[in-house]
PDB file of C-alpha atoms in Angstrom:
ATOM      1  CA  UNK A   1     -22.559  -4.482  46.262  1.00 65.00           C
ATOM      2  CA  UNK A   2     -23.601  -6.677  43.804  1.00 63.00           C
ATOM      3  CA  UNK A   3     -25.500  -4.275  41.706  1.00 63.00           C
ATOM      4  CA  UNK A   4     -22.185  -1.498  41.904  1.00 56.00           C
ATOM      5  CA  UNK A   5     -20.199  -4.785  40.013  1.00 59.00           C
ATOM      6  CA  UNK A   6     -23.209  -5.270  37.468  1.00 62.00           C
ATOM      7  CA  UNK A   7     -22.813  -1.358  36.960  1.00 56.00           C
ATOM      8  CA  UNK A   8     -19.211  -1.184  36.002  1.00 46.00           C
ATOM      9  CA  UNK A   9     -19.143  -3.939  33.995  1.00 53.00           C
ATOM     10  CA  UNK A  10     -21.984  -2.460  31.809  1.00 55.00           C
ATOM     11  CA  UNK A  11     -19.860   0.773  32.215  1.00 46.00           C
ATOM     12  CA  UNK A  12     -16.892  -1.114  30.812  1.00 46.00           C
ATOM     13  CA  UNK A  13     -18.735  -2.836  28.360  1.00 47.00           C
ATOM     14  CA  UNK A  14     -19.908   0.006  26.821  1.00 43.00           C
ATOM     15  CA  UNK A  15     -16.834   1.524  27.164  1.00 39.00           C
ATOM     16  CA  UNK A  16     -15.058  -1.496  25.153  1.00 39.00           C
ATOM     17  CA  UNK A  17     -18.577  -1.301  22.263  1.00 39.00           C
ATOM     18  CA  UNK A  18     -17.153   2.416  21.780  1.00 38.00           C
ATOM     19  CA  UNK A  19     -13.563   1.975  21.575  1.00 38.00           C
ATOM     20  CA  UNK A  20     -14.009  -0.843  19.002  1.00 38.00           C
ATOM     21  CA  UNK A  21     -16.483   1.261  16.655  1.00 39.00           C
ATOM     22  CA  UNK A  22     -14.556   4.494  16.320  1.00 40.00           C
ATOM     23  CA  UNK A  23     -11.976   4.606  13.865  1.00 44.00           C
ATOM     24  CA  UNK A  24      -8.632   5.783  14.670  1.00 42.00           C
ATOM     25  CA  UNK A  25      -7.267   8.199  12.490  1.00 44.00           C
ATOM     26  CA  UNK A  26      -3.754   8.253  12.196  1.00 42.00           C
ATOM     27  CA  UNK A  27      -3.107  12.000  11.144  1.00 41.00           C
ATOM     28  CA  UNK A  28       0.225  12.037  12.160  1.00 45.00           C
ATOM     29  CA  UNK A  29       1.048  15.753  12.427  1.00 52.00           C
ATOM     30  CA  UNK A  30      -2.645  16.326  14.074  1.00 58.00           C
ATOM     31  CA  UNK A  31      -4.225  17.748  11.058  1.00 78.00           C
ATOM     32  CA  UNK A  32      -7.123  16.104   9.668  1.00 86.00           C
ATOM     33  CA  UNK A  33      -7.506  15.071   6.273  1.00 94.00           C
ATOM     34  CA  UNK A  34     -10.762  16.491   5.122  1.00 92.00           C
ATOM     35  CA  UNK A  35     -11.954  16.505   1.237  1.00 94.00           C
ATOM     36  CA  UNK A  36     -12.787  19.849  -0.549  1.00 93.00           C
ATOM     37  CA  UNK A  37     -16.553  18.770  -0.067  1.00 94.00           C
ATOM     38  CA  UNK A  38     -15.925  18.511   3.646  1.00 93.00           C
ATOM     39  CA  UNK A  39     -14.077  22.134   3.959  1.00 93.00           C
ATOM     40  CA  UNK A  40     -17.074  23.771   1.551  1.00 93.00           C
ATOM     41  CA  UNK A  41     -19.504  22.165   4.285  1.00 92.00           C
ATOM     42  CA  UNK A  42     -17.167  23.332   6.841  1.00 92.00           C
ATOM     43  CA  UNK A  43     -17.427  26.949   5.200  1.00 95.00           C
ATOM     44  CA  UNK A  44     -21.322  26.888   4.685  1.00 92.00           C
ATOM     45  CA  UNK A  45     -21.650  26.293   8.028  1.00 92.00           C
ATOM     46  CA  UNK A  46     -19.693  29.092   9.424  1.00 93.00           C
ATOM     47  CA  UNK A  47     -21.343  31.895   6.669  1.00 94.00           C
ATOM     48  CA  UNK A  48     -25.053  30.348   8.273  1.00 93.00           C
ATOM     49  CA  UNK A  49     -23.473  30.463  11.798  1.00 93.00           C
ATOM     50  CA  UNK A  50     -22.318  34.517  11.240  1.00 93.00           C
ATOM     51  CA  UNK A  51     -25.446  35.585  10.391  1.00 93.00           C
ATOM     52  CA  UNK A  52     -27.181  33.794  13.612  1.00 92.00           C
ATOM     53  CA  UNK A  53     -28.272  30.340  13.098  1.00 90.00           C
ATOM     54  CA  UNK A  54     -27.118  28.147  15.945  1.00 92.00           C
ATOM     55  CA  UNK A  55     -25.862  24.476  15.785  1.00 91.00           C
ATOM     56  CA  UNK A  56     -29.605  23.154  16.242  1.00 93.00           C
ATOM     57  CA  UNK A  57     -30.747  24.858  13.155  1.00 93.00           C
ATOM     58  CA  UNK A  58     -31.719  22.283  10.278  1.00 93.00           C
ATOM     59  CA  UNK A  59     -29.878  24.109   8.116  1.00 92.00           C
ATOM     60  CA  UNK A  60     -26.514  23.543  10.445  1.00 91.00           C
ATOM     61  CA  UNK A  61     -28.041  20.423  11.144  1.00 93.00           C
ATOM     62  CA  UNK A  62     -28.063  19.103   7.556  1.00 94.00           C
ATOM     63  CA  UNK A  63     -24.259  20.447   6.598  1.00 92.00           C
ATOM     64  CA  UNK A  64     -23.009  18.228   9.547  1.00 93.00           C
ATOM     65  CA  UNK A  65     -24.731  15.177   8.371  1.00 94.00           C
ATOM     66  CA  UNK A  66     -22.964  15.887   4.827  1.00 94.00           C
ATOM     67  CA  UNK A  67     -20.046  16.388   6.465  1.00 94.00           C
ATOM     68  CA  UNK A  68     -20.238  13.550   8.234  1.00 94.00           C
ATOM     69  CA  UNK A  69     -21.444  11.245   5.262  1.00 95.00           C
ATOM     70  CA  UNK A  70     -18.261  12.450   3.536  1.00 96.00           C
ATOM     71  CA  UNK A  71     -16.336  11.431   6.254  1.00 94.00           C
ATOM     72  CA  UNK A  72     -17.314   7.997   6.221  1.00 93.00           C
ATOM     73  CA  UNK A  73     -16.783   7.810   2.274  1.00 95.00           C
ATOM     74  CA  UNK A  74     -13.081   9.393   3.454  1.00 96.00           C
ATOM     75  CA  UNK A  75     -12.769   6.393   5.476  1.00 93.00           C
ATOM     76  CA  UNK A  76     -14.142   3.664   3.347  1.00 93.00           C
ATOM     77  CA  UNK A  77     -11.915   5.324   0.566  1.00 96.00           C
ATOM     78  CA  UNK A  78      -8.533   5.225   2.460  1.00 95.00           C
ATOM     79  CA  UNK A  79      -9.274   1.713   3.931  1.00 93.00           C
ATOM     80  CA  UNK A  80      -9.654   0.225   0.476  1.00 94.00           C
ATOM     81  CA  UNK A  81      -6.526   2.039  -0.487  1.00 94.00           C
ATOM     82  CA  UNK A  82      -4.333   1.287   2.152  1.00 92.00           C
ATOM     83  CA  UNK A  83      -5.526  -2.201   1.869  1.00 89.00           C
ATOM     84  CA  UNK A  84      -5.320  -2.802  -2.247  1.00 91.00           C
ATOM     85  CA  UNK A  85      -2.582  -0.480  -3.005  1.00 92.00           C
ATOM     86  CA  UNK A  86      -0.443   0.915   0.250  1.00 91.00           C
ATOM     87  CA  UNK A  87       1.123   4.126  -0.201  1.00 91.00           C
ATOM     88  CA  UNK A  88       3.748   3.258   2.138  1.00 87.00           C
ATOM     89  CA  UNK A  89       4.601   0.608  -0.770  1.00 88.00           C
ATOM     90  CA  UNK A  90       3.490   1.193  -4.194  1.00 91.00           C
ATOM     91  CA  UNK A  91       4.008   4.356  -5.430  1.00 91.00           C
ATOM     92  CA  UNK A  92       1.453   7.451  -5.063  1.00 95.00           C
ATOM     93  CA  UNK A  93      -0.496   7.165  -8.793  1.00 96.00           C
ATOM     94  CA  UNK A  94      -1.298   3.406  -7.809  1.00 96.00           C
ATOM     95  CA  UNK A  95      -2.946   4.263  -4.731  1.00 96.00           C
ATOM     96  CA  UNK A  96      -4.746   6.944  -5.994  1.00 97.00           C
ATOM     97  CA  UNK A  97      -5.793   4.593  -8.842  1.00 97.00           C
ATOM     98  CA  UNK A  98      -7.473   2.020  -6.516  1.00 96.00           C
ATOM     99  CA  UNK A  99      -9.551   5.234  -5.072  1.00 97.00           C
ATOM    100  CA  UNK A 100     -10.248   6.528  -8.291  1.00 98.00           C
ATOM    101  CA  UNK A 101     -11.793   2.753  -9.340  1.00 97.00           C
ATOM    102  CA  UNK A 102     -14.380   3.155  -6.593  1.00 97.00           C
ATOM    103  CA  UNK A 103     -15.552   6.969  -7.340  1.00 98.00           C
ATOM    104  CA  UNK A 104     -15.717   6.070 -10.943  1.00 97.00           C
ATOM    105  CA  UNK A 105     -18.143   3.670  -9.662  1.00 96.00           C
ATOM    106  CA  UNK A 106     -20.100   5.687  -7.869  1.00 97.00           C
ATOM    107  CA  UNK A 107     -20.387   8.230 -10.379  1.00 96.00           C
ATOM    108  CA  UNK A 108     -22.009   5.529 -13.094  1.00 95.00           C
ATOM    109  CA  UNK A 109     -25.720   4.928 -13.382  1.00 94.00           C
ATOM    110  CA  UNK A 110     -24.011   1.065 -14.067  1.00 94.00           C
ATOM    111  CA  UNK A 111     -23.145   0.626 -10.344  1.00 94.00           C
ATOM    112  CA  UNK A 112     -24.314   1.446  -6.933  1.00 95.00           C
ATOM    113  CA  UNK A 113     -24.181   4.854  -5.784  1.00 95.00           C
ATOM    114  CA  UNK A 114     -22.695   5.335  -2.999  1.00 96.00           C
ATOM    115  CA  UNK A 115     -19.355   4.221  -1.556  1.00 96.00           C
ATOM    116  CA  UNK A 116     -20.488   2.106   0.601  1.00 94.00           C
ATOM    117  CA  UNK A 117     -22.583   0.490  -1.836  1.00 94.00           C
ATOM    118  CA  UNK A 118     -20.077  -0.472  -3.955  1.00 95.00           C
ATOM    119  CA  UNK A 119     -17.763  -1.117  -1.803  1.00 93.00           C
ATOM    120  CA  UNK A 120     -20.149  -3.534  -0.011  1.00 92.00           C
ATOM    121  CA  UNK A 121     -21.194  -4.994  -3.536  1.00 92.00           C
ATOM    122  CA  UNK A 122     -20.946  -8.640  -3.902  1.00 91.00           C
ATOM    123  CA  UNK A 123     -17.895 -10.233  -4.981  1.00 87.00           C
ATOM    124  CA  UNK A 124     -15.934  -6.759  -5.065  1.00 87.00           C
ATOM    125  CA  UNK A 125     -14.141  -5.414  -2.130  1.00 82.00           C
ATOM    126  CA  UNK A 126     -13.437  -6.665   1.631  1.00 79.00           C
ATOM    127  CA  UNK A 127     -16.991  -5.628   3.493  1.00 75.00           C
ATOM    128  CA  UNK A 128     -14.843  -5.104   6.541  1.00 74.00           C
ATOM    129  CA  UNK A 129     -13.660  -2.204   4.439  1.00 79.00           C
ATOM    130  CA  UNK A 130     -16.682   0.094   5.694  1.00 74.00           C
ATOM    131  CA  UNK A 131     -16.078  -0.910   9.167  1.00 73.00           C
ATOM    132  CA  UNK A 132     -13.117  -2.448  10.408  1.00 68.00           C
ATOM    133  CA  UNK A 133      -9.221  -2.626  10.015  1.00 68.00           C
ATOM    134  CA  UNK A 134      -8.526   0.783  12.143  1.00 71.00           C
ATOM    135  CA  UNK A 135      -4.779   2.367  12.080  1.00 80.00           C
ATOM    136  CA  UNK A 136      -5.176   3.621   8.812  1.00 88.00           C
ATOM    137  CA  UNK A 137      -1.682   5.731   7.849  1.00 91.00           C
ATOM    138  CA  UNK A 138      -2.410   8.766   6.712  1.00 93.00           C
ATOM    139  CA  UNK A 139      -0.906   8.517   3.341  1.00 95.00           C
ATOM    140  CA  UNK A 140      -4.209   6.452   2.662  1.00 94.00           C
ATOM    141  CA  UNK A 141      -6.665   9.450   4.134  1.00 95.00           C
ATOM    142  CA  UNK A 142      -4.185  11.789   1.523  1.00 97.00           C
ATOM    143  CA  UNK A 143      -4.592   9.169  -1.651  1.00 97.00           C
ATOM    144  CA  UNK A 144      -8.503   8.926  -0.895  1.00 97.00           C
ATOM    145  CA  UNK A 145      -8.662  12.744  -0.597  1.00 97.00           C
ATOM    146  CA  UNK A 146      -7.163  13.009  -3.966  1.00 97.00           C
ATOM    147  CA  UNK A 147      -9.041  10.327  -5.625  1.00 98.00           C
ATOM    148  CA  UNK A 148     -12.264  11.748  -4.012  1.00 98.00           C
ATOM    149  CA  UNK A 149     -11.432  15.244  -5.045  1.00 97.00           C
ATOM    150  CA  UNK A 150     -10.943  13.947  -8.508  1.00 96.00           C
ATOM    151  CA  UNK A 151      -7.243  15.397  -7.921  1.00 96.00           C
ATOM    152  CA  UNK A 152      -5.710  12.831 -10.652  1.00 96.00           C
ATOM    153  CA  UNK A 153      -6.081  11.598 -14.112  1.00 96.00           C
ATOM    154  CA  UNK A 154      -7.681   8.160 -14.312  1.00 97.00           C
ATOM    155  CA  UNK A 155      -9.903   8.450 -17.060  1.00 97.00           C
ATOM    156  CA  UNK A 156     -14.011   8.619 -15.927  1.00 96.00           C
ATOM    157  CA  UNK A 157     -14.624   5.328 -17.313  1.00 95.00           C
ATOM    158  CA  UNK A 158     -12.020   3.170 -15.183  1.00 96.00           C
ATOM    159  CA  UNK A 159     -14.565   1.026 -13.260  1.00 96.00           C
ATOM    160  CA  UNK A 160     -12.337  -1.792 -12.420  1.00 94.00           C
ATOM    161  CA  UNK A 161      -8.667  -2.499 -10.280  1.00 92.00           C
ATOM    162  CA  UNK A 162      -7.696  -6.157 -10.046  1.00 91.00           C
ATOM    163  CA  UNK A 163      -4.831  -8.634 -10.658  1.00 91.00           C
ATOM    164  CA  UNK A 164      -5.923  -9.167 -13.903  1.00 91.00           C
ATOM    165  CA  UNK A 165      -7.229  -7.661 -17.125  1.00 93.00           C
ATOM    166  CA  UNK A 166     -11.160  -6.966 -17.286  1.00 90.00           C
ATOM    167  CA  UNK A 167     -13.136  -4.615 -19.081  1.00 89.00           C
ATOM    168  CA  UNK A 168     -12.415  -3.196 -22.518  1.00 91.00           C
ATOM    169  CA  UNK A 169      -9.133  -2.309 -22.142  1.00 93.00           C
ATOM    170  CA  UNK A 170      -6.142  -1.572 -19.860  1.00 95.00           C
ATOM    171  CA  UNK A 171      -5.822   2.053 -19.157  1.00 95.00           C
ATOM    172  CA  UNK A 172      -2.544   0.934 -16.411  1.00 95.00           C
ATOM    173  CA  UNK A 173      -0.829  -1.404 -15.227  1.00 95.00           C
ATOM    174  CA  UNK A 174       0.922  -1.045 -12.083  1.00 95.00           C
ATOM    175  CA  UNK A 175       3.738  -3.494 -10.756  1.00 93.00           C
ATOM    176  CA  UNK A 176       5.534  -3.569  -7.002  1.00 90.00           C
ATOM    177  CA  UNK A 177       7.562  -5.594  -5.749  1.00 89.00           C
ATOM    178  CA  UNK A 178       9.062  -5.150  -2.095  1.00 83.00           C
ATOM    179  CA  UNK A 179      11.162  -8.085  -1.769  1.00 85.00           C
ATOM    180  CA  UNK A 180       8.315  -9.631   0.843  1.00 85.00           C
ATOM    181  CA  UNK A 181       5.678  -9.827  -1.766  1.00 80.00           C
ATOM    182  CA  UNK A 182       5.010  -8.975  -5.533  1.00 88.00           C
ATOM    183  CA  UNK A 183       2.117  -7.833  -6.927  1.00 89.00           C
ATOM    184  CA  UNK A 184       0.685  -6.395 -10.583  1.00 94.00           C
ATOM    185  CA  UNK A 185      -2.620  -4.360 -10.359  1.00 94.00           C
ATOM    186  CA  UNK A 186      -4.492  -3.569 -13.783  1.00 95.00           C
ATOM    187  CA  UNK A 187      -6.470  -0.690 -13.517  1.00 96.00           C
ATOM    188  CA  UNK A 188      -9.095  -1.053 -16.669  1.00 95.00           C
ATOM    189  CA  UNK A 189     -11.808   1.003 -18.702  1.00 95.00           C
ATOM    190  CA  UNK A 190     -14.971   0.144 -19.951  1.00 90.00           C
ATOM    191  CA  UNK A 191     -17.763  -1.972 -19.326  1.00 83.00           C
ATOM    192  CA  UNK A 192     -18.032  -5.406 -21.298  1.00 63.00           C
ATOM    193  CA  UNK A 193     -21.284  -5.411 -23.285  1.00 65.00           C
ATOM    194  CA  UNK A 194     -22.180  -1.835 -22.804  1.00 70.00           C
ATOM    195  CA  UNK A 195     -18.878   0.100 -23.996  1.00 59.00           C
TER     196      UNK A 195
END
């Protein structure tokens, strides 16, 4: 009897460790919000699975682990959005700004280079940003698809989003104000020092 309780409440336990980790996705109308690097690993896939390789070929294999990687950038990417610059608030070039800041980022030898690296750098962004704060709407997933697709114009060298001017120089300044709270965000160029 006793070892039937110690079993469900591992069950349950484990259960509970799942729930917790997964992110919920809230894709309102059911479709997913992939990035064009996700639906050209999608594709890849698909040519290598018509012409016979199965899902435990390393070639299959290593597109899902892409996939997946970009998924969790997707993720990262919306979180900080949704969290710095809310769709559902400011308006739609803001939010894409914020996600913009952190792929600039990535893309410079003068910061990590990865998203989770420098979204996880010190004295940047939330670190609960890679992992936690679930419900994310999916305005955010749509911002961070466009700011990971490089679907906007922030110039290349906008490496930094903050309530204050940094940098070189101000590329934007974005203002909102929703009666509950107001907030400016400068969205700046350059690199002091180097640029």
């Amino acid at each position: 009897m006793l070892r039937g309780i110690i079993i469900c409440m591992i069950v349950l336990f484990l259960a509970l460790c799942v729930i917790l980790v997964t992110p919920v996705r809230a894709d309102y109308d059911g479709a997913r919000v992939t990035t064009a690097k996700q639906d050209a690993l999608h594709q890849a896939a698909d040519i290598l699975r018509s012409v016979g390789y199965t899902d435990d070929s390393a070639e299959i294999k290593a597109l899902s682990a892409a996939w997946w990687k970009e998924e969790e950038n997707l993720n990262i990417v919306a979180k900080v959005i949704q969290h710095e610059a809310d769709p559902r608030w400011c308006g739609w070039e803001h939010s894409v700004a914020v996600g913009a800041v952190v792929m600039n980022r990535v893309a410079s030898p003068y910061f990590p280079n990865t998203v989770y690296g420098v979204v996880t750098a010190p004295g940047q962004y939330l670190p609960a940003y890679t992992w936690g704060f679930d419900n994310i709407s999916r305005l955010s997933y749509e911002a961070a698809k466009a700011a990971i697709d490089g679907d906007h114009d922030v110039p290349a060298d906008a490496f930094w989003q903050a309530q204050f001017p940094q940098g070189k120089e101000t590329w934007k300044t974005f203002s909102v104000d929703t009666g509950y709270f107001a907030s400016t965000t400068y969205i700046c160029r350059g690199i002091p020092g180097v640029d």
